[in-house]
Short mmCIF file of C-alpha atoms in Angstrom, two decimals:
data_model
loop_
_atom_site.label_atom_id
_atom_site.label_comp_id
_atom_site.label_asym_id
_atom_site.label_seq_id
_atom_site.Cartn_x
_atom_site.Cartn_y
_atom_site.Cartn_z
CA GLN A 26 5.39 -6.42 -16.42
CA VAL A 27 3.15 -4.67 -13.68
CA GLN A 28 4.39 -1.84 -11.50
CA LEU A 29 2.87 -1.01 -8.21
CA ALA A 30 3.07 2.13 -6.31
CA GLU A 31 1.73 2.49 -2.88
CA SER A 32 0.88 5.93 -0.98
CA GLY A 33 -0.89 7.07 2.17
CA GLY A 34 1.01 5.82 4.97
CA GLY A 35 1.94 7.65 7.91
CA LEU A 36 1.67 8.15 11.74
CA VAL A 37 -1.90 8.02 13.35
CA GLN A 38 -3.09 7.60 16.93
CA ALA A 39 -4.74 4.47 17.86
CA GLY A 40 -8.45 4.54 17.10
CA GLY A 41 -7.84 6.61 13.99
CA SER A 42 -7.99 5.89 10.24
CA VAL A 43 -5.90 5.78 7.44
CA ARG A 44 -6.29 5.14 3.61
CA LEU A 45 -3.63 3.50 1.62
CA SER A 46 -3.72 3.43 -2.35
CA CYS A 47 -1.82 1.47 -4.78
CA ALA A 48 -1.71 2.20 -8.35
CA ALA A 49 -0.84 -0.32 -11.12
CA SER A 50 0.75 0.60 -14.37
CA GLY A 51 2.45 -1.36 -17.08
CA ARG A 52 0.43 -4.53 -18.33
CA SER A 53 -2.23 -3.68 -15.52
CA PHE A 54 -4.97 -5.36 -18.00
CA SER A 55 -3.21 -8.75 -16.86
CA ILE A 56 -4.14 -8.39 -13.14
CA TYR A 57 -6.78 -10.97 -11.97
CA GLY A 58 -6.37 -9.97 -8.29
CA MET A 59 -4.64 -7.81 -5.85
CA GLY A 60 -3.98 -7.96 -2.37
CA TRP A 61 -2.45 -6.06 0.93
CA PHE A 62 0.21 -7.62 3.17
CA ARG A 63 1.85 -6.20 6.09
CA GLN A 64 5.20 -6.86 7.88
CA ALA A 65 5.88 -5.80 11.43
CA PRO A 66 9.51 -5.42 12.79
CA GLY A 67 10.79 -8.83 13.49
CA LYS A 68 7.94 -10.80 12.00
CA GLU A 69 7.15 -12.28 8.57
CA ARG A 70 4.95 -10.70 5.93
CA ALA A 71 1.43 -11.40 6.63
CA PHE A 72 -1.83 -11.37 4.48
CA VAL A 73 -4.27 -8.66 5.25
CA ALA A 74 -6.81 -8.52 2.41
CA THR A 75 -7.25 -9.40 -1.31
CA ILE A 76 -9.73 -8.32 -3.77
CA ARG A 77 -10.75 -10.29 -7.14
CA TRP A 78 -10.36 -7.59 -9.92
CA ASN A 79 -13.30 -8.52 -12.06
CA ASP A 80 -16.14 -8.51 -9.68
CA GLY A 81 -14.68 -6.99 -6.50
CA SER A 82 -15.21 -9.62 -4.30
CA THR A 83 -13.01 -9.36 -1.11
CA TYR A 84 -11.55 -11.71 1.51
CA TYR A 85 -9.91 -10.53 4.73
CA ALA A 86 -7.42 -11.85 7.51
CA ASP A 87 -9.36 -12.36 10.69
CA SER A 88 -7.28 -9.81 12.64
CA VAL A 89 -8.61 -7.02 10.31
CA LYS A 90 -12.16 -8.10 9.55
CA GLY A 91 -14.74 -5.38 10.32
CA ARG A 92 -11.99 -2.75 10.58
CA PHE A 93 -10.45 -2.70 7.10
CA THR A 94 -12.01 -2.44 3.73
CA ILE A 95 -10.33 -3.33 0.48
CA SER A 96 -11.75 -1.74 -2.82
CA ARG A 97 -10.73 -1.00 -6.22
CA ASP A 98 -11.19 1.45 -8.96
CA ASN A 99 -10.94 -0.26 -12.29
CA ALA A 100 -10.53 3.00 -14.31
CA LYS A 101 -7.80 4.15 -12.21
CA ASN A 102 -6.09 0.81 -11.93
CA THR A 103 -5.99 1.54 -8.24
CA VAL A 104 -6.69 -0.40 -5.30
CA TYR A 105 -7.23 1.01 -1.79
CA LEU A 106 -7.22 -0.16 1.95
CA GLN A 107 -9.41 1.75 4.20
CA MET A 108 -8.37 1.26 7.66
CA ASN A 109 -10.33 2.21 10.51
CA SER A 110 -10.21 1.72 14.34
CA LEU A 111 -6.49 1.29 14.16
CA LYS A 112 -4.57 -0.43 17.05
CA PRO A 113 -0.77 -0.24 17.78
CA GLU A 114 -0.51 -3.74 16.53
CA ASP A 115 -1.52 -2.76 13.12
CA THR A 116 1.86 -0.79 12.76
CA ALA A 117 3.71 -2.38 10.00
CA VAL A 118 5.12 -1.69 6.51
CA TYR A 119 2.10 -2.33 4.19
CA TYR A 120 2.72 -3.74 0.75
CA CYS A 121 0.25 -4.18 -2.12
CA ALA A 122 0.64 -7.00 -4.56
CA ALA A 123 -0.76 -8.30 -7.83
CA LEU A 124 -1.71 -11.46 -9.05
CA ASN A 125 -1.56 -12.27 -13.03
CA ARG A 126 -3.63 -15.46 -13.23
CA PRO A 127 -7.26 -16.38 -12.53
CA PHE A 128 -7.81 -17.99 -9.18
CA ALA A 129 -10.63 -20.20 -7.91
CA TYR A 130 -9.95 -19.94 -4.31
CA TRP A 131 -8.68 -16.85 -2.23
CA ARG A 132 -4.98 -16.48 -2.49
CA THR A 133 -3.42 -15.47 0.98
CA GLY A 134 0.09 -16.44 0.58
CA GLU A 135 2.70 -13.88 -0.57
CA TYR A 136 4.19 -16.54 -3.08
CA ASP A 137 0.84 -16.34 -4.91
CA TYR A 138 1.42 -12.97 -5.98
CA ASN A 139 3.66 -11.95 -8.95
CA TYR A 140 4.40 -8.22 -8.42
CA TRP A 141 4.87 -6.08 -5.48
CA GLY A 142 5.13 -2.58 -4.57
CA GLN A 143 7.78 -1.03 -2.54
CA GLY A 144 5.77 -0.67 0.79
CA THR A 145 4.58 2.17 2.84
CA GLN A 146 4.91 2.53 6.60
CA VAL A 147 1.98 2.73 8.91
CA THR A 148 2.72 3.56 12.47
CA VAL A 149 -0.10 3.46 15.05
CA SER A 150 0.83 5.42 18.39
CA SER A 151 -0.96 4.47 21.68
#
């Protein structure tokens, strides 16, 4: 089993920045990739970004490309989401997720991921 714990959410003004962290514990050696998803009120959970654990390659949703950056620290088993130029429409609960099998193409569906954190709220005020 892998346990994921997010931190770093909060209230920020439009145009501001927030960095989210997600620490993995347990069988973290089994992780091949990690991703961030978000769920706004009344909407389905949506893909934000993902990172391949071994080489750090990344993939983003079009809505966040150029504003958000996903990165990882292998030594700390932690993935980060740096969010810049935030907009009110970025308001959501942000979840990190882990994938425990190798993948040949980018995984953007929530059912592709095996483990989930509890989520952290990010609210962007206008």
